[in-house]
Structures are given as structure tokens and as C-alpha cells.
Amino acid sequence: MNSIIYETEDRTIKVIDLRKEYTDYKEDIPYAIVTNLSEEKLKAVLGNELKQYSPYVILSRAMYKAMRNSFLNDERERLRNIKYHDAFALDAAMCLVNELADPALICESLYTMDCILNRIRELPKKVGPRVYKRYVVGFTIKEIAEQENTNIWVILKSIERAMPDIHDIFVEMEVVA
């Protein structure tokens, strides 16, 4: 920003030429004065020197800081674009793209998975928790039987009988046909 055309020694007042600050600036107010002083105090400090910058708009130091940060960010983006933009990039359709890496698809799949797991847990009797423990948590049939203090065959038959219901859940959630 080479648009600062005047600055006091104590750096409390800066005058910015808005035509240098912004390309193609054609407004009636050519200058911005950066200060936290009121207009009366500004006139008292600069006196007649202020007349050469009239008309002007007064910006607080916080407004100028935001303006400066915006300029620096724009400049960084411009340089980043120069350094890393590939003007001859391959068309995305020509490249192999991992469609599963799409954030929207990931969010949708997480939502779908949550819905499926909730429906499995709601299956009647002890079937839902058994299926959940077996296929989501990863317990073996034997471990589930030990946890429930029952026979392995009871757990196995219970999970086998639940498979059509689980298939229906996956069909309803449009995960399988």
C-alpha cells in the first residue's frame, strides 16, 4: 500500500490517497485520513495543512487496520495464484477422481450410517443389540454369549433370524437394492 502520502512523526495521523489505494477510483472524495482524533482535534493538530487534503473522509485506526489486513490477504492470494495456479491444468473429467472424498457425500454417508445403526438397535427383543455388538463393535458370537450369560447357538440363531430385517433397513436407506 504505497498510498500513504502523509504521516505525522508520532504516526497518529495518516493521509491516504484513495486514487492510489484503489485502481479506477473516480469518487469525489480523494483522501482518507486515519486517526482516532475527533475532527475538531484533527483540525487543531494539522491546521492549514489539512486544507490541501479536502475533501476527505476520516477512518479510525481500527478501520484502517481492517483495510490493511484485507489488502495483505488479497496480495497473498494474488501471489499464491501466480505461484500455484496451473493455467494448463488437466480437465477434471480426464483425471481419476475419488468420488468418495466429496465432503457432501461423506456427510451424507455418516448420516445414513447413523440412521442404519439407530434402526438396528431398535430391532425387537435382544436382536438389535446383538447385531450391533457383532457387526459394529466386532465382538465374536462367543463373547456376546458370555456377556449375556447364554448359549452360543441362541445368539447365532437370533442374529441369523435378524438378517432379513437388516436387509430391509439397508434397502429402505437406499444403500442396497
mmCIF file with all atom_site columns, C-alpha atoms in Angstrom:
data_model
loop_
_atom_site.group_PDB
_atom_site.id
_atom_site.type_symbol
_atom_site.label_atom_id
_atom_site.label_alt_id
_atom_site.label_comp_id
_atom_site.label_asym_id
_atom_site.label_entity_id
_atom_site.label_seq_id
_atom_site.pdbx_PDB_ins_code
_atom_site.Cartn_x
_atom_site.Cartn_y
_atom_site.Cartn_z
_atom_site.occupancy
_atom_site.B_iso_or_equiv
_atom_site.pdbx_formal_charge
_atom_site.auth_seq_id
_atom_site.auth_comp_id
_atom_site.auth_asym_id
_atom_site.auth_atom_id
_atom_site.pdbx_PDB_model_num
ATOM 1   C CA . MET A 1 1   ? 0.000   0.000   0.000   1.00 0.00 ? 1   MET A CA 1
ATOM 2   C CA . ASN A 1 2   ? 2.040   2.915   -1.278  1.00 0.00 ? 2   ASN A CA 1
ATOM 3   C CA . SER A 1 3   ? -0.963  5.152   -0.936  1.00 0.00 ? 3   SER A CA 1
ATOM 4   C CA . ILE A 1 4   ? 0.073   6.853   2.324   1.00 0.00 ? 4   ILE A CA 1
ATOM 5   C CA . ILE A 1 5   ? 1.054   10.343  1.216   1.00 0.00 ? 5   ILE A CA 1
ATOM 6   C CA . TYR A 1 6   ? 1.451   11.964  4.642   1.00 0.00 ? 6   TYR A CA 1
ATOM 7   C CA . GLU A 1 7   ? 2.122   10.691  8.143   1.00 0.00 ? 7   GLU A CA 1
ATOM 8   C CA . THR A 1 8   ? 2.826   12.589  11.353  1.00 0.00 ? 8   THR A CA 1
ATOM 9   C CA . GLU A 1 9   ? 6.052   11.854  13.205  1.00 0.00 ? 9   GLU A CA 1
ATOM 10  C CA . ASP A 1 10  ? 4.201   10.173  16.055  1.00 0.00 ? 10  ASP A CA 1
ATOM 11  C CA . ARG A 1 11  ? 2.208   8.127   13.472  1.00 0.00 ? 11  ARG A CA 1
ATOM 12  C CA . THR A 1 12  ? -1.147  9.106   14.960  1.00 0.00 ? 12  THR A CA 1
ATOM 13  C CA . ILE A 1 13  ? -2.359  10.622  11.688  1.00 0.00 ? 13  ILE A CA 1
ATOM 14  C CA . LYS A 1 14  ? -2.019  9.220   8.166   1.00 0.00 ? 14  LYS A CA 1
ATOM 15  C CA . VAL A 1 15  ? -3.375  10.598  4.911   1.00 0.00 ? 15  VAL A CA 1
ATOM 16  C CA . ILE A 1 16  ? -4.210  8.063   2.216   1.00 0.00 ? 16  ILE A CA 1
ATOM 17  C CA . ASP A 1 17  ? -4.666  8.933   -1.447  1.00 0.00 ? 17  ASP A CA 1
ATOM 18  C CA . LEU A 1 18  ? -7.677  6.818   -2.363  1.00 0.00 ? 18  LEU A CA 1
ATOM 19  C CA . ARG A 1 19  ? -6.866  7.069   -6.090  1.00 0.00 ? 19  ARG A CA 1
ATOM 20  C CA . LYS A 1 20  ? -3.577  5.262   -5.402  1.00 0.00 ? 20  LYS A CA 1
ATOM 21  C CA . GLU A 1 21  ? -5.232  2.848   -2.995  1.00 0.00 ? 21  GLU A CA 1
ATOM 22  C CA . TYR A 1 22  ? -7.918  1.686   -5.402  1.00 0.00 ? 22  TYR A CA 1
ATOM 23  C CA . THR A 1 23  ? -7.460  1.306   -9.128  1.00 0.00 ? 23  THR A CA 1
ATOM 24  C CA . ASP A 1 24  ? -10.070 3.138   -11.194 1.00 0.00 ? 24  ASP A CA 1
ATOM 25  C CA . TYR A 1 25  ? -11.181 5.216   -8.183  1.00 0.00 ? 25  TYR A CA 1
ATOM 26  C CA . LYS A 1 26  ? -13.285 8.098   -9.503  1.00 0.00 ? 26  LYS A CA 1
ATOM 27  C CA . GLU A 1 27  ? -15.213 9.341   -6.453  1.00 0.00 ? 27  GLU A CA 1
ATOM 28  C CA . ASP A 1 28  ? -15.432 12.968  -5.283  1.00 0.00 ? 28  ASP A CA 1
ATOM 29  C CA . ILE A 1 29  ? -13.538 12.308  -2.038  1.00 0.00 ? 29  ILE A CA 1
ATOM 30  C CA . PRO A 1 30  ? -9.881  11.727  -2.965  1.00 0.00 ? 30  PRO A CA 1
ATOM 31  C CA . TYR A 1 31  ? -8.389  11.332  0.536   1.00 0.00 ? 31  TYR A CA 1
ATOM 32  C CA . ALA A 1 32  ? -8.901  9.299   3.711   1.00 0.00 ? 32  ALA A CA 1
ATOM 33  C CA . ILE A 1 33  ? -7.390  10.427  6.990   1.00 0.00 ? 33  ILE A CA 1
ATOM 34  C CA . VAL A 1 34  ? -6.605  7.704   9.512   1.00 0.00 ? 34  VAL A CA 1
ATOM 35  C CA . THR A 1 35  ? -6.795  8.874   13.094  1.00 0.00 ? 35  THR A CA 1
ATOM 36  C CA . ASN A 1 36  ? -8.598  8.300   16.352  1.00 0.00 ? 36  ASN A CA 1
ATOM 37  C CA . LEU A 1 37  ? -8.855  12.069  16.905  1.00 0.00 ? 37  LEU A CA 1
ATOM 38  C CA . SER A 1 38  ? -12.153 13.882  16.511  1.00 0.00 ? 38  SER A CA 1
ATOM 39  C CA . GLU A 1 39  ? -12.466 16.203  13.507  1.00 0.00 ? 39  GLU A CA 1
ATOM 40  C CA . GLU A 1 40  ? -12.073 19.281  15.755  1.00 0.00 ? 40  GLU A CA 1
ATOM 41  C CA . LYS A 1 41  ? -8.856  17.952  17.322  1.00 0.00 ? 41  LYS A CA 1
ATOM 42  C CA . LEU A 1 42  ? -7.605  16.924  13.859  1.00 0.00 ? 42  LEU A CA 1
ATOM 43  C CA . LYS A 1 43  ? -8.098  20.483  12.607  1.00 0.00 ? 43  LYS A CA 1
ATOM 44  C CA . ALA A 1 44  ? -6.319  21.814  15.683  1.00 0.00 ? 44  ALA A CA 1
ATOM 45  C CA . VAL A 1 45  ? -3.325  19.495  15.112  1.00 0.00 ? 45  VAL A CA 1
ATOM 46  C CA . LEU A 1 46  ? -2.923  19.903  11.342  1.00 0.00 ? 46  LEU A CA 1
ATOM 47  C CA . GLY A 1 47  ? -4.367  23.389  10.921  1.00 0.00 ? 47  GLY A CA 1
ATOM 48  C CA . ASN A 1 48  ? -3.908  24.821  7.408   1.00 0.00 ? 48  ASN A CA 1
ATOM 49  C CA . GLU A 1 49  ? -2.099  21.718  6.211   1.00 0.00 ? 49  GLU A CA 1
ATOM 50  C CA . LEU A 1 50  ? -5.409  19.850  6.367   1.00 0.00 ? 50  LEU A CA 1
ATOM 51  C CA . LYS A 1 51  ? -6.965  22.080  3.691   1.00 0.00 ? 51  LYS A CA 1
ATOM 52  C CA . GLN A 1 52  ? -4.843  20.558  0.908   1.00 0.00 ? 52  GLN A CA 1
ATOM 53  C CA . TYR A 1 53  ? -6.436  17.172  1.581   1.00 0.00 ? 53  TYR A CA 1
ATOM 54  C CA . SER A 1 54  ? -10.012 18.429  1.480   1.00 0.00 ? 54  SER A CA 1
ATOM 55  C CA . PRO A 1 55  ? -12.463 16.810  0.839   1.00 0.00 ? 55  PRO A CA 1
ATOM 56  C CA . TYR A 1 56  ? -11.608 13.785  2.930   1.00 0.00 ? 56  TYR A CA 1
ATOM 57  C CA . VAL A 1 57  ? -13.173 11.010  4.935   1.00 0.00 ? 57  VAL A CA 1
ATOM 58  C CA . ILE A 1 58  ? -11.960 10.111  8.433   1.00 0.00 ? 58  ILE A CA 1
ATOM 59  C CA . LEU A 1 59  ? -11.149 6.475   9.192   1.00 0.00 ? 59  LEU A CA 1
ATOM 60  C CA . SER A 1 60  ? -10.470 5.130   12.674  1.00 0.00 ? 60  SER A CA 1
ATOM 61  C CA . ARG A 1 61  ? -7.243  3.230   13.218  1.00 0.00 ? 61  ARG A CA 1
ATOM 62  C CA . ALA A 1 62  ? -9.294  0.016   13.605  1.00 0.00 ? 62  ALA A CA 1
ATOM 63  C CA . MET A 1 63  ? -10.932 0.621   10.215  1.00 0.00 ? 63  MET A CA 1
ATOM 64  C CA . TYR A 1 64  ? -7.519  1.230   8.660   1.00 0.00 ? 64  TYR A CA 1
ATOM 65  C CA . LYS A 1 65  ? -6.148  -1.953  10.250  1.00 0.00 ? 65  LYS A CA 1
ATOM 66  C CA . ALA A 1 66  ? -9.027  -3.956  8.755   1.00 0.00 ? 66  ALA A CA 1
ATOM 67  C CA . MET A 1 67  ? -8.404  -2.291  5.389   1.00 0.00 ? 67  MET A CA 1
ATOM 68  C CA . ARG A 1 68  ? -4.678  -3.082  5.620   1.00 0.00 ? 68  ARG A CA 1
ATOM 69  C CA . ASN A 1 69  ? -5.339  -6.725  6.567   1.00 0.00 ? 69  ASN A CA 1
ATOM 70  C CA . SER A 1 70  ? -7.710  -7.053  3.628   1.00 0.00 ? 70  SER A CA 1
ATOM 71  C CA . PHE A 1 71  ? -5.057  -5.661  1.308   1.00 0.00 ? 71  PHE A CA 1
ATOM 72  C CA . LEU A 1 72  ? -2.408  -8.059  2.666   1.00 0.00 ? 72  LEU A CA 1
ATOM 73  C CA . ASN A 1 73  ? -4.765  -11.034 2.295   1.00 0.00 ? 73  ASN A CA 1
ATOM 74  C CA . ASP A 1 74  ? -5.602  -10.026 -1.270  1.00 0.00 ? 74  ASP A CA 1
ATOM 75  C CA . GLU A 1 75  ? -1.904  -9.690  -2.065  1.00 0.00 ? 75  GLU A CA 1
ATOM 76  C CA . ARG A 1 76  ? -1.127  -13.106 -0.555  1.00 0.00 ? 76  ARG A CA 1
ATOM 77  C CA . GLU A 1 77  ? -3.929  -14.627 -2.619  1.00 0.00 ? 77  GLU A CA 1
ATOM 78  C CA . ARG A 1 78  ? -2.640  -12.931 -5.771  1.00 0.00 ? 78  ARG A CA 1
ATOM 79  C CA . LEU A 1 79  ? 0.884   -14.268 -5.164  1.00 0.00 ? 79  LEU A CA 1
ATOM 80  C CA . ARG A 1 80  ? -0.458  -17.717 -4.314  1.00 0.00 ? 80  ARG A CA 1
ATOM 81  C CA . ASN A 1 81  ? -2.392  -17.695 -7.569  1.00 0.00 ? 81  ASN A CA 1
ATOM 82  C CA . ILE A 1 82  ? 0.748   -16.730 -9.512  1.00 0.00 ? 82  ILE A CA 1
ATOM 83  C CA . LYS A 1 83  ? 2.875   -19.395 -7.841  1.00 0.00 ? 83  LYS A CA 1
ATOM 84  C CA . TYR A 1 84  ? 0.495   -22.323 -7.712  1.00 0.00 ? 84  TYR A CA 1
ATOM 85  C CA . HIS A 1 85  ? -2.198  -21.833 -10.359 1.00 0.00 ? 85  HIS A CA 1
ATOM 86  C CA . ASP A 1 86  ? -1.771  -24.166 -13.287 1.00 0.00 ? 86  ASP A CA 1
ATOM 87  C CA . ALA A 1 87  ? -3.051  -22.405 -16.392 1.00 0.00 ? 87  ALA A CA 1
ATOM 88  C CA . PHE A 1 88  ? -2.760  -25.644 -18.342 1.00 0.00 ? 88  PHE A CA 1
ATOM 89  C CA . ALA A 1 89  ? -4.370  -27.921 -15.794 1.00 0.00 ? 89  ALA A CA 1
ATOM 90  C CA . LEU A 1 90  ? -5.903  -31.146 -16.963 1.00 0.00 ? 90  LEU A CA 1
ATOM 91  C CA . ASP A 1 91  ? -9.639  -31.160 -17.165 1.00 0.00 ? 91  ASP A CA 1
ATOM 92  C CA . ALA A 1 92  ? -11.113 -32.811 -14.067 1.00 0.00 ? 92  ALA A CA 1
ATOM 93  C CA . ALA A 1 93  ? -13.123 -35.175 -16.261 1.00 0.00 ? 93  ALA A CA 1
ATOM 94  C CA . MET A 1 94  ? -9.870  -36.574 -17.662 1.00 0.00 ? 94  MET A CA 1
ATOM 95  C CA . CYS A 1 95  ? -8.431  -37.388 -14.231 1.00 0.00 ? 95  CYS A CA 1
ATOM 96  C CA . LEU A 1 96  ? -9.327  -40.163 -11.887 1.00 0.00 ? 96  LEU A CA 1
ATOM 97  C CA . VAL A 1 97  ? -11.320 -38.579 -9.102  1.00 0.00 ? 97  VAL A CA 1
ATOM 98  C CA . ASN A 1 98  ? -12.158 -40.277 -5.853  1.00 0.00 ? 98  ASN A CA 1
ATOM 99  C CA . GLU A 1 99  ? -15.864 -39.516 -5.645  1.00 0.00 ? 99  GLU A CA 1
ATOM 100 C CA . LEU A 1 100 ? -15.954 -40.865 -2.102  1.00 0.00 ? 100 LEU A CA 1
ATOM 101 C CA . ALA A 1 101 ? -13.714 -37.974 -0.995  1.00 0.00 ? 101 ALA A CA 1
ATOM 102 C CA . ASP A 1 102 ? -16.529 -35.494 -1.630  1.00 0.00 ? 102 ASP A CA 1
ATOM 103 C CA . PRO A 1 103 ? -17.363 -33.807 1.749   1.00 0.00 ? 103 PRO A CA 1
ATOM 104 C CA . ALA A 1 104 ? -21.083 -33.746 0.949   1.00 0.00 ? 104 ALA A CA 1
ATOM 105 C CA . LEU A 1 105 ? -21.014 -37.456 0.202   1.00 0.00 ? 105 LEU A CA 1
ATOM 106 C CA . ILE A 1 106 ? -19.082 -38.159 3.404   1.00 0.00 ? 106 ILE A CA 1
ATOM 107 C CA . CYS A 1 107 ? -21.598 -36.181 5.498   1.00 0.00 ? 107 CYS A CA 1
ATOM 108 C CA . GLU A 1 108 ? -24.490 -37.916 3.795   1.00 0.00 ? 108 GLU A CA 1
ATOM 109 C CA . SER A 1 109 ? -22.904 -41.320 4.348   1.00 0.00 ? 109 SER A CA 1
ATOM 110 C CA . LEU A 1 110 ? -22.273 -40.558 8.029   1.00 0.00 ? 110 LEU A CA 1
ATOM 111 C CA . TYR A 1 111 ? -25.916 -39.523 8.402   1.00 0.00 ? 111 TYR A CA 1
ATOM 112 C CA . THR A 1 112 ? -27.068 -42.658 6.593   1.00 0.00 ? 112 THR A CA 1
ATOM 113 C CA . MET A 1 113 ? -24.839 -44.850 8.772   1.00 0.00 ? 113 MET A CA 1
ATOM 114 C CA . ASP A 1 114 ? -26.199 -43.208 11.917  1.00 0.00 ? 114 ASP A CA 1
ATOM 115 C CA . CYS A 1 115 ? -29.767 -43.852 10.757  1.00 0.00 ? 115 CYS A CA 1
ATOM 116 C CA . ILE A 1 116 ? -28.957 -47.506 9.979   1.00 0.00 ? 116 ILE A CA 1
ATOM 117 C CA . LEU A 1 117 ? -27.317 -48.068 13.359  1.00 0.00 ? 117 LEU A CA 1
ATOM 118 C CA . ASN A 1 118 ? -30.260 -46.491 15.183  1.00 0.00 ? 118 ASN A CA 1
ATOM 119 C CA . ARG A 1 119 ? -32.716 -48.716 13.265  1.00 0.00 ? 119 ARG A CA 1
ATOM 120 C CA . ILE A 1 120 ? -30.618 -51.833 14.035  1.00 0.00 ? 120 ILE A CA 1
ATOM 121 C CA . ARG A 1 121 ? -30.576 -51.004 17.753  1.00 0.00 ? 121 ARG A CA 1
ATOM 122 C CA . GLU A 1 122 ? -34.397 -50.702 17.655  1.00 0.00 ? 122 GLU A CA 1
ATOM 123 C CA . LEU A 1 123 ? -34.924 -54.259 16.384  1.00 0.00 ? 123 LEU A CA 1
ATOM 124 C CA . PRO A 1 124 ? -37.215 -56.306 18.701  1.00 0.00 ? 124 PRO A CA 1
ATOM 125 C CA . LYS A 1 125 ? -36.073 -58.205 21.777  1.00 0.00 ? 125 LYS A CA 1
ATOM 126 C CA . LYS A 1 126 ? -32.297 -58.577 22.123  1.00 0.00 ? 126 LYS A CA 1
ATOM 127 C CA . VAL A 1 127 ? -31.697 -58.884 18.381  1.00 0.00 ? 127 VAL A CA 1
ATOM 128 C CA . GLY A 1 128 ? -30.703 -55.252 17.714  1.00 0.00 ? 128 GLY A CA 1
ATOM 129 C CA . PRO A 1 129 ? -28.020 -55.018 20.397  1.00 0.00 ? 129 PRO A CA 1
ATOM 130 C CA . ARG A 1 130 ? -26.677 -58.428 19.397  1.00 0.00 ? 130 ARG A CA 1
ATOM 131 C CA . VAL A 1 131 ? -26.322 -57.432 15.726  1.00 0.00 ? 131 VAL A CA 1
ATOM 132 C CA . TYR A 1 132 ? -24.762 -54.131 16.770  1.00 0.00 ? 132 TYR A CA 1
ATOM 133 C CA . LYS A 1 133 ? -22.235 -55.849 19.054  1.00 0.00 ? 133 LYS A CA 1
ATOM 134 C CA . ARG A 1 134 ? -21.392 -58.429 16.378  1.00 0.00 ? 134 ARG A CA 1
ATOM 135 C CA . TYR A 1 135 ? -21.050 -56.298 13.234  1.00 0.00 ? 135 TYR A CA 1
ATOM 136 C CA . VAL A 1 136 ? -20.325 -52.784 14.501  1.00 0.00 ? 136 VAL A CA 1
ATOM 137 C CA . VAL A 1 137 ? -18.349 -53.306 17.703  1.00 0.00 ? 137 VAL A CA 1
ATOM 138 C CA . GLY A 1 138 ? -16.798 -56.546 16.443  1.00 0.00 ? 138 GLY A CA 1
ATOM 139 C CA . PHE A 1 139 ? -17.495 -58.967 19.263  1.00 0.00 ? 139 PHE A CA 1
ATOM 140 C CA . THR A 1 140 ? -17.480 -62.664 18.422  1.00 0.00 ? 140 THR A CA 1
ATOM 141 C CA . ILE A 1 141 ? -20.581 -64.791 18.914  1.00 0.00 ? 141 ILE A CA 1
ATOM 142 C CA . LYS A 1 142 ? -18.848 -66.444 21.880  1.00 0.00 ? 142 LYS A CA 1
ATOM 143 C CA . GLU A 1 143 ? -18.093 -63.076 23.530  1.00 0.00 ? 143 GLU A CA 1
ATOM 144 C CA . ILE A 1 144 ? -21.694 -61.925 23.130  1.00 0.00 ? 144 ILE A CA 1
ATOM 145 C CA . ALA A 1 145 ? -22.931 -65.228 24.608  1.00 0.00 ? 145 ALA A CA 1
ATOM 146 C CA . GLU A 1 146 ? -20.591 -64.802 27.592  1.00 0.00 ? 146 GLU A CA 1
ATOM 147 C CA . GLN A 1 147 ? -21.770 -61.202 28.126  1.00 0.00 ? 147 GLN A CA 1
ATOM 148 C CA . GLU A 1 148 ? -25.409 -62.284 28.096  1.00 0.00 ? 148 GLU A CA 1
ATOM 149 C CA . ASN A 1 149 ? -24.710 -65.482 30.002  1.00 0.00 ? 149 ASN A CA 1
ATOM 150 C CA . THR A 1 150 ? -26.407 -67.603 27.351  1.00 0.00 ? 150 THR A CA 1
ATOM 151 C CA . ASN A 1 151 ? -25.667 -70.307 24.778  1.00 0.00 ? 151 ASN A CA 1
ATOM 152 C CA . ILE A 1 152 ? -23.679 -69.534 21.579  1.00 0.00 ? 152 ILE A CA 1
ATOM 153 C CA . TRP A 1 153 ? -26.420 -71.158 19.461  1.00 0.00 ? 153 TRP A CA 1
ATOM 154 C CA . VAL A 1 154 ? -29.074 -68.814 20.852  1.00 0.00 ? 154 VAL A CA 1
ATOM 155 C CA . ILE A 1 155 ? -27.022 -65.792 19.811  1.00 0.00 ? 155 ILE A CA 1
ATOM 156 C CA . LEU A 1 156 ? -26.194 -67.259 16.390  1.00 0.00 ? 156 LEU A CA 1
ATOM 157 C CA . LYS A 1 157 ? -29.824 -68.158 15.572  1.00 0.00 ? 157 LYS A CA 1
ATOM 158 C CA . SER A 1 158 ? -31.012 -64.762 16.828  1.00 0.00 ? 158 SER A CA 1
ATOM 159 C CA . ILE A 1 159 ? -28.591 -62.898 14.508  1.00 0.00 ? 159 ILE A CA 1
ATOM 160 C CA . GLU A 1 160 ? -29.424 -65.206 11.569  1.00 0.00 ? 160 GLU A CA 1
ATOM 161 C CA . ARG A 1 161 ? -33.171 -64.541 12.010  1.00 0.00 ? 161 ARG A CA 1
ATOM 162 C CA . ALA A 1 162 ? -32.461 -60.772 12.021  1.00 0.00 ? 162 ALA A CA 1
ATOM 163 C CA . MET A 1 163 ? -30.687 -60.763 8.646   1.00 0.00 ? 163 MET A CA 1
ATOM 164 C CA . PRO A 1 164 ? -33.863 -60.206 6.530   1.00 0.00 ? 164 PRO A CA 1
ATOM 165 C CA . ASP A 1 165 ? -34.822 -57.265 8.786   1.00 0.00 ? 165 ASP A CA 1
ATOM 166 C CA . ILE A 1 166 ? -31.331 -55.802 8.443   1.00 0.00 ? 166 ILE A CA 1
ATOM 167 C CA . HIS A 1 167 ? -31.515 -56.213 4.674   1.00 0.00 ? 167 HIS A CA 1
ATOM 168 C CA . ASP A 1 168 ? -34.851 -54.350 4.687   1.00 0.00 ? 168 ASP A CA 1
ATOM 169 C CA . ILE A 1 169 ? -33.259 -51.497 6.675   1.00 0.00 ? 169 ILE A CA 1
ATOM 170 C CA . PHE A 1 170 ? -30.453 -51.202 4.122   1.00 0.00 ? 170 PHE A CA 1
ATOM 171 C CA . VAL A 1 171 ? -32.996 -51.219 1.270   1.00 0.00 ? 171 VAL A CA 1
ATOM 172 C CA . GLU A 1 172 ? -35.099 -48.502 2.973   1.00 0.00 ? 172 GLU A CA 1
ATOM 173 C CA . MET A 1 173 ? -31.995 -46.356 3.445   1.00 0.00 ? 173 MET A CA 1
ATOM 174 C CA . GLU A 1 174 ? -31.184 -46.940 -0.269  1.00 0.00 ? 174 GLU A CA 1
ATOM 175 C CA . VAL A 1 175 ? -27.800 -48.455 0.497   1.00 0.00 ? 175 VAL A CA 1
ATOM 176 C CA . VAL A 1 176 ? -28.606 -51.683 -1.361  1.00 0.00 ? 176 VAL A CA 1
ATOM 177 C CA . ALA A 1 177 ? -31.246 -52.569 -3.959  1.00 0.00 ? 177 ALA A CA 1
#
